[in-house]
Short mmCIF file of C-alpha atoms in Angstrom, two decimals:
data_model
loop_
_atom_site.label_atom_id
_atom_site.label_comp_id
_atom_site.label_asym_id
_atom_site.label_seq_id
_atom_site.Cartn_x
_atom_site.Cartn_y
_atom_site.Cartn_z
CA MET A 522 -49.17 155.51 -161.73
CA THR A 523 -49.13 152.94 -158.92
CA VAL A 524 -48.56 149.20 -159.01
CA ALA A 525 -52.21 148.74 -158.06
CA THR A 526 -53.25 150.88 -161.03
CA LEU A 527 -51.00 148.93 -163.38
CA THR A 528 -52.35 145.63 -162.08
CA SER A 529 -55.89 146.92 -162.42
CA GLU A 530 -55.21 147.98 -166.00
CA ALA A 531 -53.79 144.56 -166.78
CA LYS A 532 -56.88 142.90 -165.40
CA THR A 533 -59.28 145.12 -167.33
CA ARG A 534 -57.65 145.06 -170.77
CA SER A 535 -59.61 141.98 -171.71
CA ARG A 536 -62.82 143.03 -169.99
CA GLY A 537 -65.82 141.40 -171.53
CA ARG A 538 -63.92 138.17 -172.22
CA PRO A 539 -63.33 135.28 -169.82
CA ARG A 540 -59.79 135.21 -168.44
CA GLU A 541 -57.68 132.65 -170.23
CA PHE A 542 -55.15 132.18 -167.42
CA ASP A 543 -54.76 132.40 -163.65
CA MET A 544 -53.31 135.85 -163.04
CA ASP A 545 -51.91 135.11 -159.57
CA ALA A 546 -50.27 131.85 -160.67
CA ALA A 547 -48.76 133.59 -163.69
CA LEU A 548 -47.36 136.40 -161.56
CA ASP A 549 -45.95 133.93 -159.02
CA SER A 550 -44.06 132.26 -161.86
CA ALA A 551 -42.85 135.60 -163.21
CA LEU A 552 -41.56 136.82 -159.86
CA ARG A 553 -39.50 133.66 -159.44
CA VAL A 554 -37.75 134.37 -162.75
CA PHE A 555 -37.18 138.04 -161.94
CA SER A 556 -35.86 137.19 -158.47
CA GLU A 557 -33.39 134.63 -159.77
CA ARG A 558 -32.17 136.43 -162.90
CA GLY A 559 -32.87 140.10 -162.33
CA TYR A 560 -34.97 142.35 -164.55
CA HIS A 561 -32.49 143.02 -167.34
CA ALA A 562 -31.37 139.40 -167.70
CA THR A 563 -34.97 138.21 -167.98
CA SER A 564 -36.38 138.02 -171.49
CA ILE A 565 -39.95 137.78 -172.71
CA SER A 566 -39.19 134.22 -173.80
CA ASP A 567 -38.10 133.43 -170.22
CA LEU A 568 -41.41 134.77 -169.00
CA THR A 569 -43.53 132.93 -171.57
CA GLU A 570 -41.87 129.66 -170.57
CA ALA A 571 -42.19 130.25 -166.82
CA MET A 572 -45.74 131.65 -166.97
CA GLY A 573 -46.96 129.11 -169.51
CA LEU A 574 -48.30 131.87 -171.74
CA ALA A 575 -47.86 132.91 -175.34
CA SER A 576 -46.07 136.21 -175.85
CA GLY A 577 -49.28 137.67 -177.25
CA SER A 578 -51.12 136.93 -174.02
CA ILE A 579 -48.38 138.61 -172.00
CA TYR A 580 -48.42 141.73 -174.18
CA LYS A 581 -52.23 141.87 -174.06
CA ALA A 582 -52.36 141.55 -170.27
CA PHE A 583 -49.29 143.57 -169.25
CA LYS A 584 -48.22 145.55 -172.33
CA ASP A 585 -44.50 144.76 -171.92
CA LYS A 586 -41.86 143.17 -169.68
CA ARG A 587 -41.88 146.20 -167.39
CA GLY A 588 -45.62 145.78 -166.87
CA VAL A 589 -45.11 142.14 -165.89
CA PHE A 590 -42.41 143.14 -163.42
CA LEU A 591 -44.49 145.83 -161.74
CA ALA A 592 -47.51 143.55 -161.43
CA ALA A 593 -45.34 140.74 -160.04
CA PHE A 594 -43.66 143.19 -157.67
CA GLY A 595 -47.02 144.26 -156.29
CA ARG A 596 -48.02 140.66 -155.63
CA TYR A 597 -44.61 139.87 -154.12
CA ARG A 598 -44.92 142.71 -151.64
CA GLN A 599 -48.52 141.83 -150.78
CA LEU A 600 -47.79 138.17 -150.05
CA GLY A 601 -44.55 138.90 -148.21
CA ARG A 602 -46.13 141.56 -146.03
CA ARG A 603 -48.93 139.21 -145.08
CA ARG A 604 -46.47 136.51 -143.94
CA LEU A 605 -44.28 139.03 -142.11
CA GLU A 606 -47.19 140.57 -140.22
CA ALA A 607 -48.40 137.11 -139.17
CA MET A 608 -44.98 136.32 -137.71
CA ILE A 609 -44.83 139.65 -135.89
CA ALA A 610 -48.34 139.17 -134.47
CA SER A 611 -47.28 135.84 -132.95
CA ALA A 612 -44.72 137.57 -130.69
CA GLU A 613 -45.74 139.12 -127.39
CA THR A 614 -43.02 141.67 -126.60
CA GLY A 615 -41.58 144.42 -128.73
CA ARG A 616 -38.11 142.86 -128.77
CA ASP A 617 -39.56 139.51 -129.80
CA LYS A 618 -41.42 141.25 -132.62
CA VAL A 619 -38.15 142.77 -133.80
CA SER A 620 -36.59 139.31 -133.63
CA GLN A 621 -39.43 137.83 -135.66
CA MET A 622 -38.96 140.44 -138.36
CA VAL A 623 -35.23 139.78 -138.51
CA MET A 624 -35.83 136.03 -138.62
CA TYR A 625 -38.35 136.41 -141.41
CA TYR A 626 -35.58 137.69 -143.68
CA THR A 627 -33.02 135.32 -142.21
CA GLU A 628 -35.10 132.29 -143.19
CA LEU A 629 -35.20 133.61 -146.77
CA SER A 630 -31.42 134.03 -146.94
CA TYR A 631 -30.10 130.50 -147.25
CA GLY A 632 -30.82 127.35 -149.23
CA GLU A 633 -33.17 127.44 -152.21
CA ALA A 634 -34.94 130.61 -151.04
CA GLY A 635 -31.60 132.33 -150.58
CA ARG A 636 -30.42 131.43 -154.06
CA LYS A 637 -33.64 132.77 -155.58
CA GLY A 638 -32.93 136.18 -154.09
CA CYS A 639 -35.19 139.11 -153.36
CA LEU A 640 -37.28 140.95 -155.94
CA VAL A 641 -37.04 144.21 -153.98
CA VAL A 642 -33.26 144.11 -153.59
CA GLY A 643 -32.80 143.02 -157.19
CA GLY A 644 -35.12 145.78 -158.33
CA ALA A 645 -33.06 148.36 -156.45
CA ASN A 646 -30.04 147.34 -158.50
CA ASP A 647 -31.91 147.21 -161.79
CA PHE A 648 -33.94 150.41 -161.59
CA ALA A 649 -32.07 152.85 -159.35
CA LEU A 650 -30.78 155.00 -162.22
CA LEU A 651 -32.83 153.81 -165.18
CA ASP A 652 -36.52 154.02 -164.31
CA GLU A 653 -37.69 156.65 -161.85
CA GLU A 654 -41.22 155.31 -161.51
CA ALA A 655 -40.16 151.73 -160.91
CA ALA A 656 -37.41 152.92 -158.56
CA ALA A 657 -40.02 154.79 -156.54
CA HIS A 658 -41.83 151.51 -155.84
CA ILE A 659 -38.57 150.04 -154.54
CA VAL A 660 -37.95 153.06 -152.32
CA THR A 661 -41.50 152.77 -150.94
CA ALA A 662 -40.95 149.10 -150.12
CA PHE A 663 -37.72 149.85 -148.27
CA ALA A 664 -39.34 152.74 -146.41
CA ALA A 665 -42.25 150.54 -145.30
CA ASP A 666 -39.89 147.96 -143.79
CA GLU A 667 -37.81 150.65 -142.13
CA LYS A 668 -40.88 152.29 -140.58
CA LEU A 669 -42.27 148.98 -139.38
CA MET A 670 -38.99 148.11 -137.68
CA ALA A 671 -38.81 151.52 -135.98
CA ASP A 672 -42.39 151.06 -134.74
CA LEU A 673 -41.55 147.64 -133.32
CA ILE A 674 -38.51 149.04 -131.52
CA ARG A 675 -40.70 151.72 -129.96
CA ILE A 676 -43.13 149.02 -128.82
CA GLY A 677 -40.21 147.27 -127.15
CA GLN A 678 -39.14 150.48 -125.45
CA ALA A 679 -42.69 151.00 -124.20
CA ASP A 680 -42.92 147.49 -122.72
CA GLY A 681 -39.41 147.58 -121.29
CA THR A 682 -37.84 144.86 -123.45
CA ILE A 683 -35.67 147.33 -125.39
CA SER A 684 -33.54 150.02 -123.78
CA LYS A 685 -34.74 153.58 -124.16
CA THR A 686 -31.18 154.54 -125.08
CA VAL A 687 -31.65 152.84 -128.46
CA ASP A 688 -32.34 155.30 -131.29
CA PRO A 689 -35.31 153.71 -133.11
CA ALA A 690 -34.64 155.46 -136.41
CA ALA A 691 -30.93 154.63 -136.50
CA ALA A 692 -31.48 151.03 -135.38
CA ALA A 693 -34.28 150.56 -137.94
CA LEU A 694 -31.99 151.73 -140.73
CA ALA A 695 -29.24 149.41 -139.50
CA PHE A 696 -31.66 146.48 -139.52
CA LEU A 697 -32.83 147.45 -143.01
CA CYS A 698 -29.24 147.36 -144.25
CA PHE A 699 -28.66 144.06 -142.47
CA THR A 700 -31.76 142.25 -143.72
CA LYS A 701 -31.43 143.44 -147.32
CA GLY A 702 -27.74 142.57 -147.20
CA GLN A 703 -28.72 139.10 -146.02
CA ARG A 704 -30.78 138.62 -149.18
CA VAL A 705 -27.75 139.48 -151.30
CA ILE A 706 -25.38 137.22 -149.36
CA GLY A 707 -28.00 134.47 -149.44
CA LYS A 708 -27.46 134.08 -153.17
CA THR A 709 -23.91 132.89 -152.50
CA GLY A 710 -24.95 129.73 -150.65
CA ARG A 711 -24.39 130.54 -146.98
CA SER A 712 -25.74 128.08 -144.43
CA ARG A 713 -28.70 128.51 -142.09
CA GLU A 714 -26.35 128.32 -139.12
CA GLU A 715 -24.31 131.22 -140.44
CA MET A 716 -27.35 133.37 -141.15
CA VAL A 717 -29.00 132.66 -137.80
CA SER A 718 -25.72 133.47 -136.03
CA ALA A 719 -25.52 136.77 -137.89
CA ALA A 720 -29.12 137.54 -136.94
CA GLY A 721 -28.26 136.96 -133.29
CA ALA A 722 -25.40 139.42 -133.55
CA ALA A 723 -27.69 141.99 -135.19
CA MET A 724 -30.19 141.67 -132.34
CA LYS A 725 -27.57 143.17 -130.02
CA LEU A 726 -28.62 146.48 -131.54
CA VAL A 727 -31.70 146.32 -129.35
CA THR A 728 -30.38 145.06 -126.03
#
């Protein structure tokens, strides 16, 4: 069962009745709680407070906490991908596109955004050994970022801004490790200057 299916089920459980709450706003509130606290440390009472819903409404719409997480995860990925692709599209060369992707994660790795953390990275920790289906969604998210980065590196090699000696697959994996690691380190309060400096060092992978 996919996240889209779960979200669809949540939206159709009360078919025939007018929706009593804004689904997107509720999920935005839920993902903030999950990002900050992690799945296991988040309780239904935490979600009812953040989402402004009674527990009965949450159970009716999502069935359980896991259902809320998967629906929020789907929205998180959708919104994040949209912003990332817009940044990439603004760059002209392949190397600049790689830089934009790295900077997208860098800008989320300090200050308030950094302290909130990443739902994908947090989910990897929470579900890796405990929930195969949920873990599969995390793996898919990581794989999508890795593939996109490899594609951008190949674009740079085609336009001459990245050396053809660079192994796109290996470099993409290295960038995946770097950017996801940034989201972890970002929770410890590092400065923008530190994170931007680290991003500059990482870009030497594609000289």
